[in-house]
Amino acid sequence: MASVTLPRSAGSLSGRFTGVVIALAMVGTVAILLKIGALLDYSGVTSAFTSNKQAIAVNLSGQRLDIPANMIRDRAQRRSAIELENIELAVVWPEMSGYEPRLASAFNDTGATSPRVLISLQADRRTPGTYERLETVYRSLASGPATESGDGLSRLPLSEEGSDASDFIAFSPEEGTFAARCFIPADARLSAECRSEFRVGPELMASYRFRPVHLRDWRALERSIAALIVSFLPQK
């Protein structure tokens, strides 16, 4: 079975790369908020999905993946033997199931406790995971010290007090593997989201997005995501 490399601290990045990342990360809060809508892609209707569980063979820059059609969000990506740079998936937590008629309400749920998890797989050799960026980028951008937030996690604030959204990194200081960047708008009518990224082998990057309420289950969630992705890889 293929191994999955979960995010760990990778030491310092090159000066050039770190500079670019920091410059991007220091975009003002207003600019970040303008992009939240694009990130919070929970409004898709179930008509875009299929209940067909047949595995679709896709090629991500040389990496073959066999993914059930009912997990693939884009109709255009549900074609076998196509070459892609990334693929977008959706599953329901905790079942880790793709779309089925019995799960239609879960796939349509846009609320604060939505069980839908959005997964993106991308051919990528360079980008560090969220936990790796904790030391190389996020600590230098923090607006205050990290504090314990329960469930084995600490919270590193990135947004200033009184801003229009809470922007923070939730991470596991003891286990040193998990980190997610979360946005919680002050306006309760807007949706909140967390995003975590980690590498799956040397050439594949995985990211998944979920509601902050599921941070309490971060261990089980991360294990389930990793196991699901491994199941897509050719079995040796």
JSON list of N, CA and C in Angstrom, two decimals, residues 130-204:
[
{"chain": "A", "resi": 130, "resn": "THR", "atom": "N", "xyz": [0.31, 22.79, 5.22]},
{"chain": "A", "resi": 130, "resn": "THR", "atom": "CA", "xyz": [-0.08, 23.83, 6.18]},
{"chain": "A", "resi": 130, "resn": "THR", "atom": "C", "xyz": [0.79, 23.80, 7.43]},
{"chain": "A", "resi": 131, "resn": "TYR", "atom": "N", "xyz": [1.09, 22.60, 7.94]},
{"chain": "A", "resi": 131, "resn": "TYR", "atom": "CA", "xyz": [1.90, 22.53, 9.15]},
{"chain": "A", "resi": 131, "resn": "TYR", "atom": "C", "xyz": [3.32, 23.01, 8.89]},
{"chain": "A", "resi": 132, "resn": "GLU", "atom": "N", "xyz": [3.85, 22.73, 7.74]},
{"chain": "A", "resi": 132, "resn": "GLU", "atom": "CA", "xyz": [5.20, 23.20, 7.40]},
{"chain": "A", "resi": 132, "resn": "GLU", "atom": "C", "xyz": [5.24, 24.73, 7.36]},
{"chain": "A", "resi": 133, "resn": "ARG", "atom": "N", "xyz": [4.18, 25.33, 6.87]},
{"chain": "A", "resi": 133, "resn": "ARG", "atom": "CA", "xyz": [4.13, 26.80, 6.79]},
{"chain": "A", "resi": 133, "resn": "ARG", "atom": "C", "xyz": [3.91, 27.45, 8.15]},
{"chain": "A", "resi": 134, "resn": "LEU", "atom": "N", "xyz": [3.52, 26.66, 9.14]},
{"chain": "A", "resi": 134, "resn": "LEU", "atom": "CA", "xyz": [3.31, 27.22, 10.48]},
{"chain": "A", "resi": 134, "resn": "LEU", "atom": "C", "xyz": [4.57, 27.91, 10.97]},
{"chain": "A", "resi": 135, "resn": "GLU", "atom": "N", "xyz": [5.72, 27.25, 10.85]},
{"chain": "A", "resi": 135, "resn": "GLU", "atom": "CA", "xyz": [6.97, 27.82, 11.35]},
{"chain": "A", "resi": 135, "resn": "GLU", "atom": "C", "xyz": [7.60, 28.79, 10.35]},
{"chain": "A", "resi": 136, "resn": "THR", "atom": "N", "xyz": [7.49, 28.49, 9.07]},
{"chain": "A", "resi": 136, "resn": "THR", "atom": "CA", "xyz": [8.20, 29.29, 8.07]},
{"chain": "A", "resi": 136, "resn": "THR", "atom": "C", "xyz": [7.47, 30.57, 7.69]},
{"chain": "A", "resi": 137, "resn": "VAL", "atom": "N", "xyz": [6.16, 30.61, 7.89]},
{"chain": "A", "resi": 137, "resn": "VAL", "atom": "CA", "xyz": [5.38, 31.78, 7.47]},
{"chain": "A", "resi": 137, "resn": "VAL", "atom": "C", "xyz": [4.47, 32.30, 8.57]},
{"chain": "A", "resi": 138, "resn": "TYR", "atom": "N", "xyz": [3.56, 31.45, 9.04]},
{"chain": "A", "resi": 138, "resn": "TYR", "atom": "CA", "xyz": [2.46, 31.94, 9.85]},
{"chain": "A", "resi": 138, "resn": "TYR", "atom": "C", "xyz": [2.87, 32.54, 11.19]},
{"chain": "A", "resi": 139, "resn": "ARG", "atom": "N", "xyz": [3.89, 31.98, 11.84]},
{"chain": "A", "resi": 139, "resn": "ARG", "atom": "CA", "xyz": [4.28, 32.56, 13.14]},
{"chain": "A", "resi": 139, "resn": "ARG", "atom": "C", "xyz": [4.77, 33.99, 12.98]},
{"chain": "A", "resi": 140, "resn": "SER", "atom": "N", "xyz": [5.40, 34.29, 11.87]},
{"chain": "A", "resi": 140, "resn": "SER", "atom": "CA", "xyz": [5.88, 35.66, 11.66]},
{"chain": "A", "resi": 140, "resn": "SER", "atom": "C", "xyz": [4.74, 36.63, 11.36]},
{"chain": "A", "resi": 141, "resn": "LEU", "atom": "N", "xyz": [3.57, 36.11, 10.99]},
{"chain": "A", "resi": 141, "resn": "LEU", "atom": "CA", "xyz": [2.42, 36.95, 10.67]},
{"chain": "A", "resi": 141, "resn": "LEU", "atom": "C", "xyz": [1.41, 37.00, 11.80]},
{"chain": "A", "resi": 142, "resn": "ALA", "atom": "N", "xyz": [1.67, 36.28, 12.88]},
{"chain": "A", "resi": 142, "resn": "ALA", "atom": "CA", "xyz": [0.70, 36.18, 13.97]},
{"chain": "A", "resi": 142, "resn": "ALA", "atom": "C", "xyz": [0.45, 37.54, 14.62]},
{"chain": "A", "resi": 143, "resn": "SER", "atom": "N", "xyz": [-0.80, 37.76, 15.02]},
{"chain": "A", "resi": 143, "resn": "SER", "atom": "CA", "xyz": [-1.16, 38.99, 15.72]},
{"chain": "A", "resi": 143, "resn": "SER", "atom": "C", "xyz": [-1.12, 38.82, 17.23]},
{"chain": "A", "resi": 144, "resn": "GLY", "atom": "N", "xyz": [-0.73, 37.63, 17.69]},
{"chain": "A", "resi": 144, "resn": "GLY", "atom": "CA", "xyz": [-0.63, 37.37, 19.12]},
{"chain": "A", "resi": 144, "resn": "GLY", "atom": "C", "xyz": [-0.07, 35.98, 19.34]},
{"chain": "A", "resi": 145, "resn": "PRO", "atom": "N", "xyz": [0.14, 35.58, 20.60]},
{"chain": "A", "resi": 145, "resn": "PRO", "atom": "CA", "xyz": [0.69, 34.26, 20.89]},
{"chain": "A", "resi": 145, "resn": "PRO", "atom": "C", "xyz": [-0.35, 33.17, 20.68]},
{"chain": "A", "resi": 146, "resn": "ALA", "atom": "N", "xyz": [0.12, 31.95, 20.47]},
{"chain": "A", "resi": 146, "resn": "ALA", "atom": "CA", "xyz": [-0.79, 30.81, 20.34]},
{"chain": "A", "resi": 146, "resn": "ALA", "atom": "C", "xyz": [-1.37, 30.48, 21.70]},
{"chain": "A", "resi": 147, "resn": "THR", "atom": "N", "xyz": [-2.62, 30.08, 21.72]},
{"chain": "A", "resi": 147, "resn": "THR", "atom": "CA", "xyz": [-3.31, 29.70, 22.95]},
{"chain": "A", "resi": 147, "resn": "THR", "atom": "C", "xyz": [-3.98, 28.35, 22.76]},
{"chain": "A", "resi": 148, "resn": "GLU", "atom": "N", "xyz": [-4.14, 27.61, 23.86]},
{"chain": "A", "resi": 148, "resn": "GLU", "atom": "CA", "xyz": [-4.81, 26.32, 23.79]},
{"chain": "A", "resi": 148, "resn": "GLU", "atom": "C", "xyz": [-6.28, 26.53, 23.46]},
{"chain": "A", "resi": 149, "resn": "SER", "atom": "N", "xyz": [-6.81, 25.66, 22.60]},
{"chain": "A", "resi": 149, "resn": "SER", "atom": "CA", "xyz": [-8.22, 25.79, 22.22]},
{"chain": "A", "resi": 149, "resn": "SER", "atom": "C", "xyz": [-9.01, 24.52, 22.46]},
{"chain": "A", "resi": 150, "resn": "GLY", "atom": "N", "xyz": [-8.40, 23.53, 23.09]},
{"chain": "A", "resi": 150, "resn": "GLY", "atom": "CA", "xyz": [-9.08, 22.29, 23.40]},
{"chain": "A", "resi": 150, "resn": "GLY", "atom": "C", "xyz": [-8.90, 21.23, 22.33]},
{"chain": "A", "resi": 151, "resn": "ASP", "atom": "N", "xyz": [-9.23, 19.99, 22.68]},
{"chain": "A", "resi": 151, "resn": "ASP", "atom": "CA", "xyz": [-9.15, 18.86, 21.75]},
{"chain": "A", "resi": 151, "resn": "ASP", "atom": "C", "xyz": [-7.73, 18.65, 21.21]},
{"chain": "A", "resi": 152, "resn": "GLY", "atom": "N", "xyz": [-6.72, 19.02, 22.02]},
{"chain": "A", "resi": 152, "resn": "GLY", "atom": "CA", "xyz": [-5.34, 18.82, 21.60]},
{"chain": "A", "resi": 152, "resn": "GLY", "atom": "C", "xyz": [-4.83, 19.83, 20.60]},
{"chain": "A", "resi": 153, "resn": "LEU", "atom": "N", "xyz": [-5.57, 20.92, 20.40]},
{"chain": "A", "resi": 153, "resn": "LEU", "atom": "CA", "xyz": [-5.18, 21.94, 19.43]},
{"chain": "A", "resi": 153, "resn": "LEU", "atom": "C", "xyz": [-4.83, 23.25, 20.11]},
{"chain": "A", "resi": 154, "resn": "SER", "atom": "N", "xyz": [-3.99, 24.03, 19.44]},
{"chain": "A", "resi": 154, "resn": "SER", "atom": "CA", "xyz": [-3.72, 25.41, 19.82]},
{"chain": "A", "resi": 154, "resn": "SER", "atom": "C", "xyz": [-4.16, 26.30, 18.67]},
{"chain": "A", "resi": 155, "resn": "ARG", "atom": "N", "xyz": [-4.38, 27.57, 18.99]},
{"chain": "A", "resi": 155, "resn": "ARG", "atom": "CA", "xyz": [-4.86, 28.51, 17.98]},
{"chain": "A", "resi": 155, "resn": "ARG", "atom": "C", "xyz": [-3.89, 29.68, 17.89]},
{"chain": "A", "resi": 156, "resn": "LEU", "atom": "N", "xyz": [-3.37, 29.93, 16.69]},
{"chain": "A", "resi": 156, "resn": "LEU", "atom": "CA", "xyz": [-2.47, 31.04, 16.43]},
{"chain": "A", "resi": 156, "resn": "LEU", "atom": "C", "xyz": [-3.25, 32.11, 15.67]},
{"chain": "A", "resi": 157, "resn": "PRO", "atom": "N", "xyz": [-3.50, 33.28, 16.28]},
{"chain": "A", "resi": 157, "resn": "PRO", "atom": "CA", "xyz": [-4.30, 34.31, 15.60]},
{"chain": "A", "resi": 157, "resn": "PRO", "atom": "C", "xyz": [-3.51, 35.03, 14.51]},
{"chain": "A", "resi": 158, "resn": "LEU", "atom": "N", "xyz": [-4.16, 35.23, 13.38]},
{"chain": "A", "resi": 158, "resn": "LEU", "atom": "CA", "xyz": [-3.56, 36.00, 12.29]},
{"chain": "A", "resi": 158, "resn": "LEU", "atom": "C", "xyz": [-4.26, 37.34, 12.10]},
{"chain": "A", "resi": 159, "resn": "SER", "atom": "N", "xyz": [-5.52, 37.42, 12.48]},
{"chain": "A", "resi": 159, "resn": "SER", "atom": "CA", "xyz": [-6.29, 38.66, 12.31]},
{"chain": "A", "resi": 159, "resn": "SER", "atom": "C", "xyz": [-6.16, 39.52, 13.55]},
{"chain": "A", "resi": 160, "resn": "GLU", "atom": "N", "xyz": [-6.26, 40.83, 13.36]},
{"chain": "A", "resi": 160, "resn": "GLU", "atom": "CA", "xyz": [-6.21, 41.77, 14.47]},
{"chain": "A", "resi": 160, "resn": "GLU", "atom": "C", "xyz": [-7.55, 41.82, 15.18]},
{"chain": "A", "resi": 161, "resn": "GLU", "atom": "N", "xyz": [-7.53, 42.17, 16.45]},
{"chain": "A", "resi": 161, "resn": "GLU", "atom": "CA", "xyz": [-8.77, 42.29, 17.21]},
{"chain": "A", "resi": 161, "resn": "GLU", "atom": "C", "xyz": [-9.65, 43.36, 16.58]},
{"chain": "A", "resi": 162, "resn": "GLY", "atom": "N", "xyz": [-10.92, 43.05, 16.44]},
{"chain": "A", "resi": 162, "resn": "GLY", "atom": "CA", "xyz": [-11.86, 44.00, 15.87]},
{"chain": "A", "resi": 162, "resn": "GLY", "atom": "C", "xyz": [-11.99, 43.92, 14.37]},
{"chain": "A", "resi": 163, "resn": "SER", "atom": "N", "xyz": [-11.28, 42.98, 13.73]},
{"chain": "A", "resi": 163, "resn": "SER", "atom": "CA", "xyz": [-11.38, 42.86, 12.27]},
{"chain": "A", "resi": 163, "resn": "SER", "atom": "C", "xyz": [-12.70, 42.20, 11.89]},
{"chain": "A", "resi": 164, "resn": "ASP", "atom": "N", "xyz": [-12.98, 42.18, 10.59]},
{"chain": "A", "resi": 164, "resn": "ASP", "atom": "CA", "xyz": [-14.26, 41.67, 10.11]},
{"chain": "A", "resi": 164, "resn": "ASP", "atom": "C", "xyz": [-14.33, 40.15, 10.06]},
{"chain": "A", "resi": 165, "resn": "ALA", "atom": "N", "xyz": [-13.26, 39.49, 10.39]},
{"chain": "A", "resi": 165, "resn": "ALA", "atom": "CA", "xyz": [-13.26, 38.02, 10.39]},
{"chain": "A", "resi": 165, "resn": "ALA", "atom": "C", "xyz": [-12.16, 37.53, 11.32]},
{"chain": "A", "resi": 166, "resn": "SER", "atom": "N", "xyz": [-12.37, 36.34, 11.85]},
{"chain": "A", "resi": 166, "resn": "SER", "atom": "CA", "xyz": [-11.34, 35.68, 12.64]},
{"chain": "A", "resi": 166, "resn": "SER", "atom": "C", "xyz": [-10.54, 34.77, 11.71]},
{"chain": "A", "resi": 167, "resn": "ASP", "atom": "N", "xyz": [-9.27, 35.06, 11.60]},
{"chain": "A", "resi": 167, "resn": "ASP", "atom": "CA", "xyz": [-8.36, 34.32, 10.73]},
{"chain": "A", "resi": 167, "resn": "ASP", "atom": "C", "xyz": [-7.30, 33.71, 11.63]},
{"chain": "A", "resi": 168, "resn": "PHE", "atom": "N", "xyz": [-7.23, 32.39, 11.69]},
{"chain": "A", "resi": 168, "resn": "PHE", "atom": "CA", "xyz": [-6.29, 31.76, 12.62]},
{"chain": "A", "resi": 168, "resn": "PHE", "atom": "C", "xyz": [-5.83, 30.42, 12.09]},
{"chain": "A", "resi": 169, "resn": "ILE", "atom": "N", "xyz": [-4.73, 29.94, 12.69]},
{"chain": "A", "resi": 169, "resn": "ILE", "atom": "CA", "xyz": [-4.21, 28.61, 12.41]},
{"chain": "A", "resi": 169, "resn": "ILE", "atom": "C", "xyz": [-4.51, 27.73, 13.60]},
{"chain": "A", "resi": 170, "resn": "ALA", "atom": "N", "xyz": [-5.23, 26.64, 13.38]},
{"chain": "A", "resi": 170, "resn": "ALA", "atom": "CA", "xyz": [-5.43, 25.63, 14.41]},
{"chain": "A", "resi": 170, "resn": "ALA", "atom": "C", "xyz": [-4.40, 24.53, 14.16]},
{"chain": "A", "resi": 171, "resn": "PHE", "atom": "N", "xyz": [-3.63, 24.18, 15.20]},
{"chain": "A", "resi": 171, "resn": "PHE", "atom": "CA", "xyz": [-2.57, 23.20, 14.98]},
{"chain": "A", "resi": 171, "resn": "PHE", "atom": "C", "xyz": [-2.37, 22.33, 16.21]},
{"chain": "A", "resi": 172, "resn": "SER", "atom": "N", "xyz": [-1.74, 21.18, 16.00]},
{"chain": "A", "resi": 172, "resn": "SER", "atom": "CA", "xyz": [-1.48, 20.24, 17.10]},
{"chain": "A", "resi": 172, "resn": "SER", "atom": "C", "xyz": [-0.04, 20.38, 17.56]},
{"chain": "A", "resi": 173, "resn": "PRO", "atom": "N", "xyz": [0.21, 21.07, 18.67]},
{"chain": "A", "resi": 173, "resn": "PRO", "atom": "CA", "xyz": [1.59, 21.29, 19.12]},
{"chain": "A", "resi": 173, "resn": "PRO", "atom": "C", "xyz": [2.28, 20.03, 19.61]},
{"chain": "A", "resi": 174, "resn": "GLU", "atom": "N", "xyz": [1.52, 19.09, 20.15]},
{"chain": "A", "resi": 174, "resn": "GLU", "atom": "CA", "xyz": [2.13, 17.88, 20.69]},
{"chain": "A", "resi": 174, "resn": "GLU", "atom": "C", "xyz": [2.45, 16.86, 19.60]},
{"chain": "A", "resi": 175, "resn": "GLU", "atom": "N", "xyz": [1.50, 16.63, 18.72]},
{"chain": "A", "resi": 175, "resn": "GLU", "atom": "CA", "xyz": [1.70, 15.61, 17.69]},
{"chain": "A", "resi": 175, "resn": "GLU", "atom": "C", "xyz": [2.48, 16.12, 16.50]},
{"chain": "A", "resi": 176, "resn": "GLY", "atom": "N", "xyz": [2.45, 17.42, 16.28]},
{"chain": "A", "resi": 176, "resn": "GLY", "atom": "CA", "xyz": [3.27, 18.02, 15.23]},
{"chain": "A", "resi": 176, "resn": "GLY", "atom": "C", "xyz": [2.99, 17.55, 13.83]},
{"chain": "A", "resi": 177, "resn": "THR", "atom": "N", "xyz": [1.71, 17.33, 13.52]},
{"chain": "A", "resi": 177, "resn": "THR", "atom": "CA", "xyz": [1.35, 16.88, 12.17]},
{"chain": "A", "resi": 177, "resn": "THR", "atom": "C", "xyz": [0.24, 17.71, 11.56]},
{"chain": "A", "resi": 178, "resn": "PHE", "atom": "N", "xyz": [-0.72, 18.12, 12.35]},
{"chain": "A", "resi": 178, "resn": "PHE", "atom": "CA", "xyz": [-1.93, 18.75, 11.81]},
{"chain": "A", "resi": 178, "resn": "PHE", "atom": "C", "xyz": [-1.90, 20.26, 11.97]},
{"chain": "A", "resi": 179, "resn": "ALA", "atom": "N", "xyz": [-2.34, 20.94, 10.91]},
{"chain": "A", "resi": 179, "resn": "ALA", "atom": "CA", "xyz": [-2.58, 22.38, 10.98]},
{"chain": "A", "resi": 179, "resn": "ALA", "atom": "C", "xyz": [-3.62, 22.73, 9.92]},
{"chain": "A", "resi": 180, "resn": "ALA", "atom": "N", "xyz": [-4.48, 23.69, 10.24]},
{"chain": "A", "resi": 180, "resn": "ALA", "atom": "CA", "xyz": [-5.50, 24.15, 9.29]},
{"chain": "A", "resi": 180, "resn": "ALA", "atom": "C", "xyz": [-5.66, 25.65, 9.45]},
{"chain": "A", "resi": 181, "resn": "ARG", "atom": "N", "xyz": [-5.82, 26.34, 8.33]},
{"chain": "A", "resi": 181, "resn": "ARG", "atom": "CA", "xyz": [-6.09, 27.77, 8.39]},
{"chain": "A", "resi": 181, "resn": "ARG", "atom": "C", "xyz": [-7.60, 27.96, 8.32]},
{"chain": "A", "resi": 182, "resn": "CYS", "atom": "N", "xyz": [-8.14, 28.75, 9.24]},
{"chain": "A", "resi": 182, "resn": "CYS", "atom": "CA", "xyz": [-9.59, 28.90, 9.35]},
{"chain": "A", "resi": 182, "resn": "CYS", "atom": "C", "xyz": [-10.00, 30.37, 9.24]},
{"chain": "A", "resi": 183, "resn": "PHE", "atom": "N", "xyz": [-11.12, 30.60, 8.57]},
{"chain": "A", "resi": 183, "resn": "PHE", "atom": "CA", "xyz": [-11.74, 31.92, 8.47]},
{"chain": "A", "resi": 183, "resn": "PHE", "atom": "C", "xyz": [-13.13, 31.83, 9.08]},
{"chain": "A", "resi": 184, "resn": "ILE", "atom": "N", "xyz": [-13.41, 32.69, 10.05]},
{"chain": "A", "resi": 184, "resn": "ILE", "atom": "CA", "xyz": [-14.75, 32.76, 10.65]},
{"chain": "A", "resi": 184, "resn": "ILE", "atom": "C", "xyz": [-15.22, 34.20, 10.55]},
{"chain": "A", "resi": 185, "resn": "PRO", "atom": "N", "xyz": [-16.08, 34.54, 9.58]},
{"chain": "A", "resi": 185, "resn": "PRO", "atom": "CA", "xyz": [-16.56, 35.91, 9.43]},
{"chain": "A", "resi": 185, "resn": "PRO", "atom": "C", "xyz": [-17.34, 36.37, 10.64]},
{"chain": "A", "resi": 186, "resn": "ALA", "atom": "N", "xyz": [-17.24, 37.65, 10.96]},
{"chain": "A", "resi": 186, "resn": "ALA", "atom": "CA", "xyz": [-18.00, 38.20, 12.08]},
{"chain": "A", "resi": 186, "resn": "ALA", "atom": "C", "xyz": [-19.49, 38.15, 11.78]},
{"chain": "A", "resi": 187, "resn": "ASP", "atom": "N", "xyz": [-19.86, 38.27, 10.53]},
{"chain": "A", "resi": 187, "resn": "ASP", "atom": "CA", "xyz": [-21.26, 38.20, 10.12]},
{"chain": "A", "resi": 187, "resn": "ASP", "atom": "C", "xyz": [-21.68, 36.74, 10.07]},
{"chain": "A", "resi": 188, "resn": "ALA", "atom": "N", "xyz": [-22.57, 36.34, 10.99]},
{"chain": "A", "resi": 188, "resn": "ALA", "atom": "CA", "xyz": [-22.99, 34.95, 11.09]},
{"chain": "A", "resi": 188, "resn": "ALA", "atom": "C", "xyz": [-23.70, 34.45, 9.84]},
{"chain": "A", "resi": 189, "resn": "ARG", "atom": "N", "xyz": [-24.15, 35.36, 9.00]},
{"chain": "A", "resi": 189, "resn": "ARG", "atom": "CA", "xyz": [-24.83, 34.95, 7.77]},
{"chain": "A", "resi": 189, "resn": "ARG", "atom": "C", "xyz": [-23.84, 34.42, 6.74]},
{"chain": "A", "resi": 190, "resn": "LEU", "atom": "N", "xyz": [-22.58, 34.73, 6.94]},
{"chain": "A", "resi": 190, "resn": "LEU", "atom": "CA", "xyz": [-21.54, 34.23, 6.04]},
{"chain": "A", "resi": 190, "resn": "LEU", "atom": "C", "xyz": [-20.96, 32.93, 6.58]},
{"chain": "A", "resi": 191, "resn": "SER", "atom": "N", "xyz": [-20.51, 32.08, 5.70]},
{"chain": "A", "resi": 191, "resn": "SER", "atom": "CA", "xyz": [-20.02, 30.76, 6.09]},
{"chain": "A", "resi": 191, "resn": "SER", "atom": "C", "xyz": [-18.56, 30.80, 6.52]},
{"chain": "A", "resi": 192, "resn": "ALA", "atom": "N", "xyz": [-18.25, 29.95, 7.48]},
{"chain": "A", "resi": 192, "resn": "ALA", "atom": "CA", "xyz": [-16.87, 29.80, 7.96]},
{"chain": "A", "resi": 192, "resn": "ALA", "atom": "C", "xyz": [-16.27, 28.53, 7.35]},
{"chain": "A", "resi": 193, "resn": "GLU", "atom": "N", "xyz": [-14.95, 28.49, 7.30]},
{"chain": "A", "resi": 193, "resn": "GLU", "atom": "CA", "xyz": [-14.29, 27.35, 6.68]},
{"chain": "A", "resi": 193, "resn": "GLU", "atom": "C", "xyz": [-12.87, 27.19, 7.20]},
{"chain": "A", "resi": 194, "resn": "CYS", "atom": "N", "xyz": [-12.43, 25.93, 7.28]},
{"chain": "A", "resi": 194, "resn": "CYS", "atom": "CA", "xyz": [-11.03, 25.62, 7.56]},
{"chain": "A", "resi": 194, "resn": "CYS", "atom": "C", "xyz": [-10.46, 24.86, 6.37]},
{"chain": "A", "resi": 195, "resn": "ARG", "atom": "N", "xyz": [-9.17, 25.03, 6.18]},
{"chain": "A", "resi": 195, "resn": "ARG", "atom": "CA", "xyz": [-8.49, 24.34, 5.07]},
{"chain": "A", "resi": 195, "resn": "ARG", "atom": "C", "xyz": [-7.15, 23.79, 5.55]},
{"chain": "A", "resi": 196, "resn": "SER", "atom": "N", "xyz": [-6.91, 22.53, 5.24]},
{"chain": "A", "resi": 196, "resn": "SER", "atom": "CA", "xyz": [-5.65, 21.89, 5.60]},
{"chain": "A", "resi": 196, "resn": "SER", "atom": "C", "xyz": [-5.05, 21.26, 4.35]},
{"chain": "A", "resi": 197, "resn": "GLU", "atom": "N", "xyz": [-3.72, 21.32, 4.25]},
{"chain": "A", "resi": 197, "resn": "GLU", "atom": "CA", "xyz": [-3.01, 20.77, 3.10]},
{"chain": "A", "resi": 197, "resn": "GLU", "atom": "C", "xyz": [-1.89, 19.86, 3.58]},
{"chain": "A", "resi": 198, "resn": "PHE", "atom": "N", "xyz": [-1.69, 18.77, 2.88]},
{"chain": "A", "resi": 198, "resn": "PHE", "atom": "CA", "xyz": [-0.56, 17.89, 3.18]},
{"chain": "A", "resi": 198, "resn": "PHE", "atom": "C", "xyz": [-0.15, 17.14, 1.92]},
{"chain": "A", "resi": 199, "resn": "ARG", "atom": "N", "xyz": [1.05, 16.63, 1.93]},
{"chain": "A", "resi": 199, "resn": "ARG", "atom": "CA", "xyz": [1.58, 15.94, 0.76]},
{"chain": "A", "resi": 199, "resn": "ARG", "atom": "C", "xyz": [1.21, 14.46, 0.79]},
{"chain": "A", "resi": 200, "resn": "VAL", "atom": "N", "xyz": [0.94, 13.91, -0.40]},
{"chain": "A", "resi": 200, "resn": "VAL", "atom": "CA", "xyz": [0.71, 12.48, -0.57]},
{"chain": "A", "resi": 200, "resn": "VAL", "atom": "C", "xyz": [1.80, 11.99, -1.52]},
{"chain": "A", "resi": 201, "resn": "GLY", "atom": "N", "xyz": [2.93, 11.61, -0.97]},
{"chain": "A", "resi": 201, "resn": "GLY", "atom": "CA", "xyz": [4.06, 11.28, -1.81]},
{"chain": "A", "resi": 201, "resn": "GLY", "atom": "C", "xyz": [4.75, 12.53, -2.32]},
{"chain": "A", "resi": 202, "resn": "PRO", "atom": "N", "xyz": [5.79, 12.37, -3.14]},
{"chain": "A", "resi": 202, "resn": "PRO", "atom": "CA", "xyz": [6.61, 13.52, -3.56]},
{"chain": "A", "resi": 202, "resn": "PRO", "atom": "C", "xyz": [5.98, 14.43, -4.60]},
{"chain": "A", "resi": 203, "resn": "GLU", "atom": "N", "xyz": [4.95, 13.96, -5.31]},
{"chain": "A", "resi": 203, "resn": "GLU", "atom": "CA", "xyz": [4.44, 14.75, -6.43]},
{"chain": "A", "resi": 203, "resn": "GLU", "atom": "C", "xyz": [2.94, 15.06, -6.34]},
{"chain": "A", "resi": 204, "resn": "LEU", "atom": "N", "xyz": [2.32, 14.79, -5.21]},
{"chain": "A", "resi": 204, "resn": "LEU", "atom": "CA", "xyz": [0.88, 14.99, -5.10]},
{"chain": "A", "resi": 204, "resn": "LEU", "atom": "C", "xyz": [0.55, 15.75, -3.82]}
]
